[in-house]
XYZ file of N, CA and C in Angstrom:
846
model
N 0.833 -1.215 -0.007
C 0.005 -0.007 0.066
C 0.847 1.215 0.000
N 0.560 2.218 -0.897
C 1.340 3.420 -1.027
C 1.031 4.365 0.150
N 1.968 5.128 0.503
C 1.801 6.077 1.614
C 0.877 7.179 1.232
N 0.049 7.542 2.143
C -0.947 8.693 1.911
C -1.038 9.484 3.235
N -1.412 10.688 3.119
C -1.551 11.577 4.225
C -3.047 12.017 4.352
N -3.583 11.822 5.524
C -4.940 12.225 5.831
C -4.875 13.479 6.644
N -5.678 14.450 6.392
C -5.682 15.792 7.027
C -6.582 15.604 8.400
N -6.051 16.056 9.493
C -6.745 16.016 10.750
C -7.106 17.520 11.084
N -8.418 17.796 11.318
C -8.829 19.137 11.637
C -8.946 19.383 13.172
N -8.015 20.084 13.669
C -7.966 20.294 15.094
C -8.739 21.613 15.520
N -9.465 22.223 14.638
C -10.130 23.493 15.060
C -9.423 24.694 14.386
N -10.072 25.855 14.619
C -9.567 27.102 14.048
C -9.001 27.969 15.163
N -8.272 29.059 14.672
C -7.781 30.060 15.541
C -8.095 31.453 14.879
N -8.456 32.411 15.707
C -8.662 33.787 15.273
C -7.373 34.543 15.802
N -6.798 35.270 14.932
C -5.572 35.977 15.234
C -5.406 37.144 14.309
N -4.400 37.988 14.660
C -4.112 39.210 13.873
C -3.481 38.837 12.457
N -3.957 39.455 11.456
C -3.655 39.058 10.078
C -2.143 39.159 9.775
N -1.459 40.230 10.290
C -0.043 40.398 9.924
C 0.861 39.396 10.639
N 0.350 38.668 11.617
C 1.074 37.586 12.213
C 1.302 36.530 11.198
N 0.389 36.354 10.245
C 0.362 35.267 9.228
C 1.224 35.696 7.994
N 1.042 36.920 7.606
C 1.781 37.420 6.352
C 2.319 38.768 6.777
N 3.580 38.935 6.606
C 4.246 40.174 7.112
C 3.636 41.433 6.577
N 3.121 42.359 7.420
C 2.595 43.645 6.972
C 1.194 43.625 6.488
N 0.526 42.525 6.398
C -0.726 42.438 5.722
C -1.839 42.778 6.788
N -2.748 43.775 6.429
C -3.985 44.027 7.203
C -3.688 44.203 8.656
N -2.701 44.958 9.021
C -2.337 45.116 10.495
C -3.564 45.517 11.312
N -3.704 44.889 12.409
C -4.911 45.156 13.249
C -6.247 44.445 12.928
N -6.283 43.730 11.805
C -7.479 43.027 11.416
C -7.343 41.556 11.851
N -8.445 41.013 12.138
C -8.513 39.576 12.624
C -8.769 38.658 11.467
N -8.030 37.542 11.427
C -8.328 36.453 10.502
C -8.570 35.161 11.156
N -9.318 34.251 10.602
C -9.597 33.001 11.146
C -8.890 31.945 10.219
N -8.111 31.126 10.906
C -7.301 30.075 10.190
C -7.516 28.733 10.627
N -7.297 27.762 9.823
C -7.230 26.379 10.223
C -6.101 26.029 11.139
N -6.313 24.965 11.948
C -5.179 24.307 12.587
C -5.252 22.870 12.234
N -4.311 22.291 11.466
C -4.403 21.008 10.920
C -3.254 20.151 11.556
N -3.499 18.857 11.497
C -2.550 17.822 11.795
C -2.510 16.884 10.654
N -1.711 15.861 10.648
C -1.530 14.946 9.574
C -1.330 13.559 10.063
N -1.944 12.608 9.389
C -1.906 11.164 9.738
C -1.335 10.423 8.472
N -0.140 9.870 8.601
C 0.496 9.152 7.548
C 0.127 7.664 7.632
N -0.529 7.170 6.618
C -0.921 5.819 6.554
C -0.356 5.073 5.441
N -0.341 3.787 5.405
C 0.175 2.899 4.350
C 1.515 2.398 4.675
N 2.096 2.721 5.798
C 3.405 2.143 6.142
C 3.142 1.016 7.174
N 4.196 0.617 7.878
C 4.063 -0.472 8.915
C 3.251 -0.051 10.165
N 3.050 1.281 10.307
C 2.245 1.754 11.501
C 1.895 3.219 11.218
N 0.818 3.674 11.876
C 0.412 5.115 11.684
C 1.389 6.036 12.313
N 1.530 7.188 11.667
C 2.398 8.295 12.177
C 1.603 9.594 12.198
N 1.663 10.244 13.280
C 0.963 11.513 13.365
C 1.951 12.615 13.329
N 1.636 13.735 12.641
C 2.459 14.941 12.589
C 1.706 16.072 13.185
N 2.140 16.599 14.357
C 1.658 17.722 15.051
C 0.300 17.277 15.722
N 0.043 17.856 16.858
C -1.139 17.463 17.702
C -2.083 18.604 18.052
N -1.930 19.865 17.495
C -2.778 20.878 17.814
C -2.493 21.650 19.145
N -3.525 22.453 19.492
C -3.338 23.264 20.762
C -4.111 22.557 21.844
N -3.731 22.774 23.090
C -4.210 22.027 24.245
C -5.697 22.410 24.567
N -6.035 23.648 24.428
C -7.398 24.050 24.836
C -7.733 25.404 24.255
N -8.930 25.762 24.081
C -9.249 27.136 23.610
C -8.714 28.143 24.640
N -8.737 27.880 25.897
C -8.266 28.857 26.862
C -6.813 29.212 26.684
N -5.911 28.170 26.417
C -4.533 28.439 26.353
C -4.175 29.394 25.201
N -4.994 29.493 24.168
C -4.730 30.360 23.035
C -4.887 31.827 23.520
N -5.725 32.049 24.537
C -5.884 33.469 25.009
C -4.584 34.057 25.578
N -3.639 33.186 25.976
C -2.364 33.696 26.486
C -1.563 34.458 25.471
N -1.927 34.116 24.157
C -1.231 34.860 23.068
C -2.167 35.980 22.495
N -3.279 36.196 23.083
C -4.158 37.206 22.572
C -4.985 36.671 21.366
N -5.040 35.345 21.271
C -5.756 34.696 20.195
C -6.971 33.934 20.621
N -7.854 33.561 19.783
C -9.108 32.888 20.186
C -9.105 31.471 19.585
N -9.153 30.487 20.437
C -9.195 29.104 19.943
C -10.701 28.703 19.686
N -10.849 27.992 18.611
C -12.221 27.543 18.234
C -12.173 26.039 17.969
N -11.997 25.277 19.044
C -11.895 23.815 19.050
C -13.118 23.191 19.667
N -13.734 22.274 18.991
C -14.997 21.640 19.476
C -14.801 20.171 19.611
N -15.836 19.446 19.950
C -15.707 17.971 20.310
C -15.179 17.264 19.129
N -15.628 17.511 17.878
C -15.309 16.800 16.713
C -13.838 17.009 16.375
N -13.173 18.123 16.896
C -11.822 18.405 16.640
C -10.824 17.724 17.586
N -11.328 17.124 18.615
C -10.439 16.419 19.536
C -9.621 15.354 18.786
N -8.382 15.209 19.124
C -7.470 14.418 18.310
C -7.911 12.978 18.228
N -8.437 12.412 19.376
C -8.924 11.042 19.377
C -10.085 10.863 18.406
N -10.966 11.899 18.213
C -12.045 11.796 17.353
C -11.618 11.908 15.816
N -10.597 12.725 15.563
C -10.024 12.892 14.298
C -9.375 11.597 13.858
N -8.676 10.984 14.751
C -8.057 9.758 14.373
C -9.027 8.585 14.077
N -10.084 8.614 14.925
C -11.092 7.614 14.798
C -11.837 7.613 13.481
N -11.812 8.783 12.842
C -12.446 8.884 11.474
C -11.676 7.992 10.501
N -10.475 7.694 10.765
C -9.632 6.892 9.883
C -9.337 5.465 10.473
N -10.109 5.107 11.546
C -9.900 3.750 12.144
C -8.688 3.664 13.013
N -8.145 4.718 13.453
C -6.948 4.716 14.250
C -7.199 5.150 15.684
N -6.713 4.336 16.602
C -6.781 4.774 18.072
C -5.397 5.364 18.547
N -5.467 6.083 19.542
C -4.258 6.767 20.067
C -3.107 5.809 20.225
N -3.364 4.725 20.834
C -2.429 3.663 21.106
C -1.862 2.940 19.891
N -2.497 3.129 18.711
C -2.055 2.582 17.476
C -0.831 3.335 16.893
N -0.676 4.590 17.323
C 0.337 5.486 16.657
C 1.670 5.234 17.190
N 2.595 4.904 16.272
C 3.961 4.598 16.615
C 4.808 5.823 16.903
N 4.753 6.849 16.094
C 5.452 8.043 16.159
C 4.538 9.292 16.153
N 4.778 10.271 17.027
C 4.240 11.637 16.834
C 5.473 12.527 16.506
N 5.395 13.043 15.271
C 6.495 13.950 14.824
C 6.047 15.423 15.020
N 6.927 16.269 15.272
C 6.633 17.692 15.396
C 7.403 18.509 14.399
N 6.710 19.292 13.540
C 7.388 20.281 12.772
C 8.116 21.248 13.694
N 7.539 21.644 14.711
C 8.105 22.472 15.810
C 7.188 22.415 17.064
N 7.370 23.143 18.110
C 6.675 22.879 19.392
C 5.977 24.121 19.810
N 5.581 24.903 18.868
C 4.717 26.064 19.200
C 3.406 25.669 19.868
N 2.728 26.571 20.488
C 1.519 26.370 21.266
C 0.431 25.631 20.500
N 0.373 25.774 19.148
C -0.676 25.136 18.386
C -0.218 23.913 17.657
N 0.901 23.370 18.097
C 1.444 22.167 17.485
C 1.726 21.035 18.333
N 1.901 21.269 19.663
C 2.335 20.176 20.487
C 1.439 20.067 21.800
N 0.176 20.445 21.701
C -0.613 20.597 22.878
C -1.323 19.301 23.288
N -1.276 18.172 22.561
C -1.988 17.002 22.926
C -1.056 15.727 23.102
N 0.275 16.018 23.192
C 1.178 14.902 23.247
C 0.902 14.055 24.513
N 0.421 14.708 25.555
C 0.315 13.951 26.822
C -0.920 12.980 26.796
N -1.726 13.069 25.722
C -2.790 12.131 25.570
C -2.294 10.792 24.946
N -1.132 10.767 24.367
C -0.620 9.566 23.836
C 0.222 8.811 24.929
N 0.139 7.396 24.804
C 0.884 6.635 25.777
C 2.394 6.862 25.678
N 3.148 6.637 26.699
C 4.524 6.916 26.746
C 5.291 5.895 25.721
N 4.646 4.875 25.272
C 5.309 4.031 24.375
C 5.032 4.464 22.854
N 4.239 5.542 22.740
C 4.261 6.292 21.460
C 5.472 7.247 21.497
N 6.366 7.218 20.611
C 7.558 7.935 20.601
C 7.347 9.273 19.965
N 7.615 10.379 20.632
C 7.563 11.730 20.096
C 8.931 12.006 19.452
N 8.925 12.409 18.254
C 10.098 12.705 17.412
C 10.247 14.223 17.182
N 11.339 14.756 17.495
C 11.590 16.091 17.168
C 13.078 16.385 16.983
N 13.347 17.601 16.339
C 14.658 18.038 16.139
C 15.223 18.443 17.516
N 16.420 18.039 17.962
C 16.923 18.317 19.285
C 16.961 19.861 19.455
N 17.321 20.621 18.435
C 17.527 22.034 18.511
C 16.179 22.719 18.888
N 15.045 22.050 18.480
C 13.748 22.730 18.750
C 13.433 22.653 20.229
N 13.772 21.530 20.963
C 13.557 21.548 22.391
C 14.469 22.576 23.042
N 15.692 22.597 22.601
C 16.556 23.661 23.189
C 16.037 25.112 22.898
N 15.515 25.253 21.739
C 14.967 26.727 21.401
C 13.723 26.941 22.238
N 12.931 25.890 22.519
C 11.696 26.103 23.291
C 11.876 26.668 24.682
N 13.075 26.446 25.262
C 13.415 26.840 26.594
C 14.422 27.990 26.620
N 14.710 28.556 25.365
C 15.689 29.628 25.326
C 15.043 31.025 25.702
N 13.770 31.107 25.684
C 13.146 32.335 25.979
C 12.949 33.293 24.750
N 13.474 32.852 23.562
C 13.435 33.731 22.460
C 12.077 33.912 21.915
N 11.245 32.945 21.909
C 9.808 33.053 21.457
C 8.936 32.486 22.632
N 9.271 32.909 23.942
C 8.800 32.320 25.083
C 7.316 32.126 25.161
N 6.424 33.118 24.890
C 4.960 32.836 25.053
C 4.331 31.782 24.170
N 5.097 31.459 23.109
C 4.583 30.521 22.130
C 4.901 29.116 22.479
N 5.655 28.913 23.579
C 5.989 27.569 24.197
C 5.415 27.483 25.506
N 4.175 27.103 25.661
C 3.498 27.097 27.018
C 4.113 26.010 27.903
N 4.115 26.312 29.199
C 4.639 25.450 30.131
C 4.147 24.011 30.146
N 2.782 23.813 30.108
C 2.327 22.372 30.171
C 2.828 21.522 29.021
N 3.016 22.056 27.872
C 3.459 21.274 26.710
C 4.933 20.980 26.883
N 5.747 21.988 27.248
C 7.143 21.708 27.339
C 7.474 20.805 28.556
N 6.748 20.970 29.649
C 7.050 20.139 30.923
C 6.697 18.657 30.572
N 5.611 18.447 29.761
C 5.387 17.095 29.386
C 6.514 16.433 28.596
N 7.109 17.211 27.729
C 8.225 16.683 26.911
C 9.376 16.363 27.855
N 9.582 17.183 28.935
C 10.663 16.846 29.899
C 10.369 15.524 30.628
N 9.121 15.213 30.907
C 8.709 13.906 31.444
C 9.144 12.835 30.434
N 8.867 13.137 29.154
C 9.261 12.107 28.182
C 10.783 11.917 28.061
N 11.440 13.003 28.271
C 12.918 13.019 28.288
C 13.506 12.018 29.259
N 12.804 11.797 30.317
C 13.242 10.932 31.392
C 12.498 9.542 31.421
N 11.876 9.220 30.320
C 11.136 7.958 30.197
C 11.751 7.261 28.990
N 12.071 5.925 29.202
C 12.726 5.175 28.132
C 11.875 5.151 26.884
N 12.492 5.506 25.720
C 11.857 5.408 24.405
C 10.734 6.337 24.211
N 10.409 7.164 25.059
C 9.305 8.126 24.921
C 9.622 9.332 24.033
N 10.856 9.553 23.842
C 11.262 10.727 23.034
C 12.490 10.282 22.156
N 12.441 10.775 20.861
C 13.545 10.534 19.964
C 14.015 11.948 19.476
N 15.326 12.162 19.584
C 15.932 13.383 19.095
C 16.568 13.205 17.800
N 16.431 14.123 16.898
C 17.099 14.199 15.638
C 18.104 15.331 15.701
N 19.217 15.270 14.998
C 20.143 16.384 14.880
C 20.339 16.736 13.434
N 19.278 17.254 12.817
C 19.143 17.336 11.379
C 20.140 18.301 10.732
N 20.553 19.320 11.501
C 21.472 20.335 10.943
C 22.888 19.659 10.641
N 23.102 18.602 11.386
C 24.383 17.902 11.248
C 24.331 16.648 10.335
N 23.275 15.871 10.499
C 23.116 14.640 9.791
C 22.476 14.784 8.353
N 21.757 15.899 8.129
C 20.917 15.956 6.907
C 19.673 15.050 7.157
N 18.963 14.780 6.077
C 17.603 14.053 6.179
C 17.793 12.713 6.913
N 16.867 12.316 7.726
C 16.913 11.091 8.457
C 15.601 10.262 8.060
N 15.728 8.982 7.705
C 14.638 8.139 7.414
C 13.939 7.693 8.708
N 12.677 8.030 8.838
C 11.935 7.613 10.042
C 11.326 6.176 9.849
N 10.782 5.974 8.688
C 10.412 4.661 8.264
C 10.461 4.638 6.734
N 10.269 3.536 6.043
C 10.372 3.520 4.565
C 9.465 4.559 3.963
N 10.050 5.517 3.179
C 9.330 6.478 2.487
C 8.950 7.830 3.321
N 9.453 7.795 4.570
C 9.137 9.028 5.470
C 10.491 9.521 5.956
N 10.800 10.761 5.704
C 12.061 11.389 6.050
C 11.761 12.738 6.814
N 12.767 13.011 7.768
C 12.683 14.302 8.435
C 13.893 15.119 8.074
N 13.673 16.400 7.840
C 14.763 17.275 7.300
C 14.618 18.641 7.945
N 15.772 19.260 8.270
C 15.750 20.614 8.886
C 15.132 21.566 7.952
N 14.146 22.367 8.486
C 13.443 23.358 7.691
C 14.335 24.674 7.499
N 15.093 25.009 8.525
C 15.948 26.140 8.483
C 15.126 27.472 8.319
N 13.932 27.445 8.997
C 13.034 28.551 8.938
C 11.993 28.468 10.081
N 11.338 29.559 10.377
C 10.306 29.733 11.362
C 10.882 29.654 12.754
N 11.311 28.576 13.226
C 12.051 28.469 14.437
C 13.453 27.918 14.209
N 14.372 27.942 15.141
C 15.722 27.472 14.935
C 15.701 25.925 14.721
N 14.789 25.251 15.310
C 14.725 23.795 15.219
C 13.624 23.237 14.502
N 12.857 24.002 13.699
C 11.755 23.416 12.847
C 12.301 22.388 11.793
N 11.366 21.429 11.556
C 11.727 20.404 10.648
C 10.539 20.187 9.733
N 10.888 19.680 8.502
C 9.890 19.182 7.541
C 9.785 17.702 7.598
N 8.629 17.207 7.277
C 8.499 15.666 7.170
C 8.174 15.497 5.726
N 8.913 14.690 5.113
C 8.939 14.397 3.621
C 8.344 12.983 3.422
N 7.257 12.918 2.722
C 6.561 11.550 2.498
C 6.573 11.284 1.078
N 7.082 10.069 0.654
C 7.139 9.619 -0.664
C 5.821 9.003 -1.066
N 4.923 9.599 -1.727
C 3.648 9.082 -2.091
C 3.702 8.471 -3.495
N 2.568 7.859 -3.949
C 2.506 7.293 -5.313
C 2.500 8.486 -6.337
N 2.240 9.631 -5.930
C 2.246 10.814 -6.909
C 3.356 11.774 -6.611
N 4.435 11.306 -6.014
C 5.536 12.203 -5.729
C 5.692 12.618 -4.312
N 6.629 13.566 -4.064
C 7.009 13.940 -2.754
C 5.981 14.922 -2.194
N 5.462 14.656 -0.975
C 4.608 15.491 -0.213
C 5.352 15.971 1.024
N 5.475 17.263 1.284
C 6.227 17.787 2.369
C 5.324 18.511 3.348
N 5.347 17.979 4.566
C 4.558 18.625 5.641
C 5.547 19.707 6.137
N 5.142 20.989 6.010
C 6.102 22.050 6.188
C 5.710 22.990 7.379
N 4.874 22.587 8.243
C 4.662 23.372 9.503
C 4.261 24.768 9.136
N 4.951 25.722 9.766
C 4.618 27.090 9.640
C 5.558 27.905 8.789
N 6.447 27.171 7.996
C 7.354 27.901 7.036
C 6.353 28.651 6.078
N 5.243 28.091 5.754
C 4.159 28.731 5.015
C 2.955 28.763 5.832
N 2.363 29.968 5.933
C 1.032 30.136 6.568
C -0.070 30.190 5.582
N 0.168 30.936 4.520
C -0.920 31.415 3.570
C -0.385 31.286 2.170
N -0.834 30.291 1.348
C -0.298 30.118 0.018
C -0.629 31.367 -0.939
N -1.811 31.883 -0.795
C -2.183 32.989 -1.717
C -1.341 34.175 -1.553
N -1.253 34.729 -0.285
C -0.517 35.979 -0.021
C 0.984 35.930 0.185
N 1.459 34.636 0.302
C 2.868 34.441 0.416
C 3.567 34.016 -0.924
N 2.771 33.217 -1.785
C 3.342 32.625 -2.881
C 2.606 32.928 -4.170
N 1.333 32.689 -4.240
C 0.581 32.866 -5.439
C 0.639 34.312 -5.970
N 0.208 35.213 -5.083
C 0.304 36.728 -5.287
C 1.013 37.304 -4.089
N 2.272 37.298 -3.995
C 2.926 37.641 -2.795
C 2.640 39.079 -2.317
N 2.229 39.285 -1.115
C 1.843 40.627 -0.703
C 2.986 41.645 -0.687
N 2.847 42.770 -1.366
C 3.941 43.750 -1.440
C 5.230 43.314 -1.910
N 5.361 42.257 -2.739
C 6.606 41.906 -3.278
C 6.614 42.241 -4.792
N 7.729 42.883 -5.298
C 7.810 43.252 -6.633
C 8.729 42.446 -7.483
N 9.542 41.711 -6.847
C 10.547 40.881 -7.625
C 9.943 39.582 -8.029
N 10.482 39.115 -9.160
C 9.932 37.855 -9.792
C 10.278 36.658 -8.857
N 9.250 35.888 -8.608
C 9.412 34.609 -7.903
C 9.924 34.857 -6.459
N 9.589 35.964 -5.851
C 9.925 36.304 -4.549
C 8.884 36.040 -3.483
N 8.942 35.042 -2.675
C 7.844 34.815 -1.706
C 7.802 35.793 -0.598
N 6.638 36.014 0.071
C 6.505 36.889 1.213
C 6.647 36.016 2.469
N 7.417 36.564 3.394
C 7.617 35.834 4.683
C 6.390 35.910 5.558
N 6.277 35.144 6.575
C 5.216 35.296 7.564
C 5.659 36.423 8.586
N 4.714 36.874 9.385
C 4.994 37.833 10.370
C 5.454 37.261 11.715
N 5.781 35.942 11.692
C 6.094 35.284 12.997
C 7.232 34.311 12.678
N 8.431 34.718 12.904
C 9.595 33.838 12.689
C 10.706 34.196 13.550
N 11.511 33.227 13.791
C 12.738 33.443 14.721
C 14.072 33.367 13.922
N 13.941 33.300 12.638
C 15.172 33.323 11.776
C 15.203 34.529 10.904
N 16.167 34.640 9.967
C 16.257 35.805 9.126
C 15.278 35.756 7.974
N 15.029 36.948 7.492
C 14.209 37.031 6.217
C 14.870 36.230 5.067
N 16.232 36.306 4.991
C 16.866 35.453 3.878
C 16.528 34.017 4.123
N 16.671 33.521 5.390
C 16.473 32.085 5.656
C 15.024 31.711 5.342
N 14.095 32.612 5.748
C 12.676 32.301 5.480
C 12.396 32.146 3.978
N 12.886 33.137 3.233
C 12.560 33.122 1.779
C 13.266 31.916 1.093
N 14.489 31.636 1.540
C 15.171 30.437 0.932
C 14.490 29.146 1.218
N 13.892 29.044 2.477
C 13.242 27.828 2.843
C 12.009 27.616 2.000
N 11.261 28.701 1.748
C 10.068 28.602 0.888
C 10.437 28.246 -0.562
N 11.424 28.792 -1.021
C 11.911 28.527 -2.431
C 12.324 27.067 -2.556
N 13.006 26.546 -1.473
C 13.407 25.071 -1.466
C 12.234 24.205 -1.508
N 11.236 24.457 -0.698
C 9.987 23.742 -0.668
C 9.399 23.667 -2.030
N 9.222 24.845 -2.663
C 8.581 24.859 -4.024
C 9.403 24.094 -5.067
N 10.712 24.018 -4.891
C 11.535 23.347 -5.918
C 11.567 21.868 -5.751
N 11.285 21.376 -4.490
C 11.587 19.993 -4.178
C 10.320 19.162 -3.923
N 9.126 19.748 -3.986
C 7.937 19.021 -3.579
C 6.900 19.016 -4.625
N 6.171 17.938 -4.691
C 4.949 17.780 -5.491
C 3.704 18.345 -4.859
N 3.725 18.103 -3.486
C 2.580 18.649 -2.662
C 3.303 19.315 -1.455
N 2.652 20.446 -0.937
C 3.059 21.062 0.278
C 1.874 21.087 1.157
N 2.173 20.777 2.424
C 1.108 20.738 3.486
C 1.537 21.580 4.634
N 1.045 22.829 4.753
C 1.237 23.594 5.963
C 0.151 23.260 7.036
N 0.314 23.808 8.211
C -0.678 23.583 9.193
C -1.841 24.504 9.218
N -1.661 25.673 8.678
C -2.799 26.669 8.740
C -3.410 27.054 7.315
N -3.211 26.191 6.371
C -3.788 26.351 5.058
C -3.921 24.964 4.436
N -4.923 24.894 3.485
C -5.185 23.532 2.886
C -3.886 23.252 1.952
N -3.662 21.856 1.724
C -2.586 21.526 0.913
C -2.612 22.092 -0.440
N -1.424 22.158 -1.087
C -1.301 22.665 -2.441
C -0.562 21.668 -3.288
N -0.918 21.595 -4.538
C -0.112 20.921 -5.552
C 0.822 21.841 -6.293
N 2.050 21.398 -6.435
C 3.121 22.226 -7.055
C 3.635 21.651 -8.303
N 3.757 22.471 -9.314
C 4.418 22.052 -10.649
C 5.256 23.278 -11.040
N 6.585 22.905 -11.385
C 7.443 23.919 -11.803
C 7.611 25.100 -10.872
N 7.538 24.881 -9.560
C 7.625 25.916 -8.601
C 6.405 26.740 -8.392
N 5.281 26.357 -9.074
C 4.031 27.164 -9.008
C 2.986 26.327 -8.159
N 2.074 27.028 -7.526
C 0.928 26.444 -6.916
C -0.121 26.342 -8.012
N -0.443 25.049 -8.378
C -1.340 24.818 -9.536
C -2.670 24.241 -9.191
N -2.813 23.871 -7.872
C -4.075 23.317 -7.391
C -4.137 23.242 -5.895
N -5.348 23.162 -5.318
C -5.468 23.063 -3.954
C -6.241 21.815 -3.674
N -5.943 21.011 -2.559
C -6.556 19.867 -2.054
C -7.272 20.108 -0.728
N -7.994 19.131 -0.322
C -8.794 19.330 0.942
C -8.383 18.450 2.052
N -8.720 17.167 2.039
C -8.501 16.363 3.153
C -7.671 15.197 2.996
N -6.946 15.012 1.916
C -5.977 13.920 1.807
C -5.013 14.292 0.679
N -3.773 13.627 0.771
C -2.724 13.769 -0.243
C -2.054 12.450 -0.420
N -1.975 12.007 -1.713
C -2.639 12.574 -2.935
C -4.121 12.559 -2.723
N -4.738 13.279 -3.499
C -6.235 13.381 -3.504
C -6.747 14.301 -4.661
N -8.066 14.333 -4.700
C -8.693 15.229 -5.695
C -8.327 16.668 -5.540
N -8.124 17.360 -6.697
C -7.953 18.813 -6.688
C -9.297 19.483 -6.592
N -9.420 20.322 -5.563
C -10.717 20.987 -5.383
C -10.734 22.440 -6.002
N -9.480 22.971 -6.286
C -9.359 24.228 -6.891
C -8.133 24.231 -7.819
N -8.288 24.569 -9.040
C -7.187 24.689 -9.926
C -6.730 26.057 -10.149
N -5.419 26.303 -10.329
C -4.890 27.584 -10.624
C -4.042 27.588 -11.856
N -3.785 28.762 -12.449
C -3.055 28.744 -13.702
C -1.632 28.199 -13.481
N -1.128 27.725 -14.508
C 0.212 27.076 -14.509
C 1.283 28.085 -13.939
N 1.218 29.275 -14.393
C 2.206 30.325 -13.929
C 1.331 31.341 -13.170
N 1.458 31.469 -11.835
C 0.517 32.292 -11.149
C 1.183 33.274 -10.214
N 2.451 33.445 -10.391
C 3.153 34.495 -9.455
C 2.737 35.885 -9.749
N 2.847 36.229 -11.038
C 2.416 37.585 -11.456
C 1.680 37.503 -12.779
N 0.735 38.302 -13.083
C 0.037 38.376 -14.295
C 0.949 38.854 -15.448
N 0.669 38.395 -16.587
C 1.449 38.832 -17.745
C 1.210 40.333 -17.987
């Protein structure tokens, strides 16, 4: 069975627009998805990112969480016939508040996989409010429990194979320890890219306030340089057939362009088609 990725809907978040795309609609509120991913077709299920802990915890960032019963991770997994205890690995693109909030619901024999630098970064204080204490303290419990945590050192090793057809690689953007999860599907490489991309339209299709050809717009929330952010996006567009961020629906990529959008699985049907060359009009 070929590997495929199912989209998990963990609920929405309301937040300030320029947080998502640098300089866009400052002071205006936007509502965005919070997605996770379930990789099926391998020897065991793998989950990527677990969403935010509660609606209340999002208020600590001045945001509004919109998570309901159907968005609970156990209910999202059940839609695909998977129980919490069936999951072999929980991988994290990074450990921000809306990505690692449900790890403590998994048994300790489900191994949480993350880039070592991300746990170091989470306690550095550099993006402190985005790493809430309950999430990080749970990971410290895993740190002291046999086989409950797996560290990767991707900046040194390069890509690491987690299981056949699934690789982890340093993202070199968003946070110092962010990683991408690369999945070899029957229709090419699908990259789960966390928050390197927030918004396909305003960062890539029609980049907000960018005048140079093929120049992506950065997010308004990153801990690395603008050069690193732009380079990371360009690398994703060059190396992937599909891109799956956490706060926007997946996109199909051809020749560095976003040519289609998907909804709840990758590979899967295209629900919106875009022109072959869509960065700037002729």
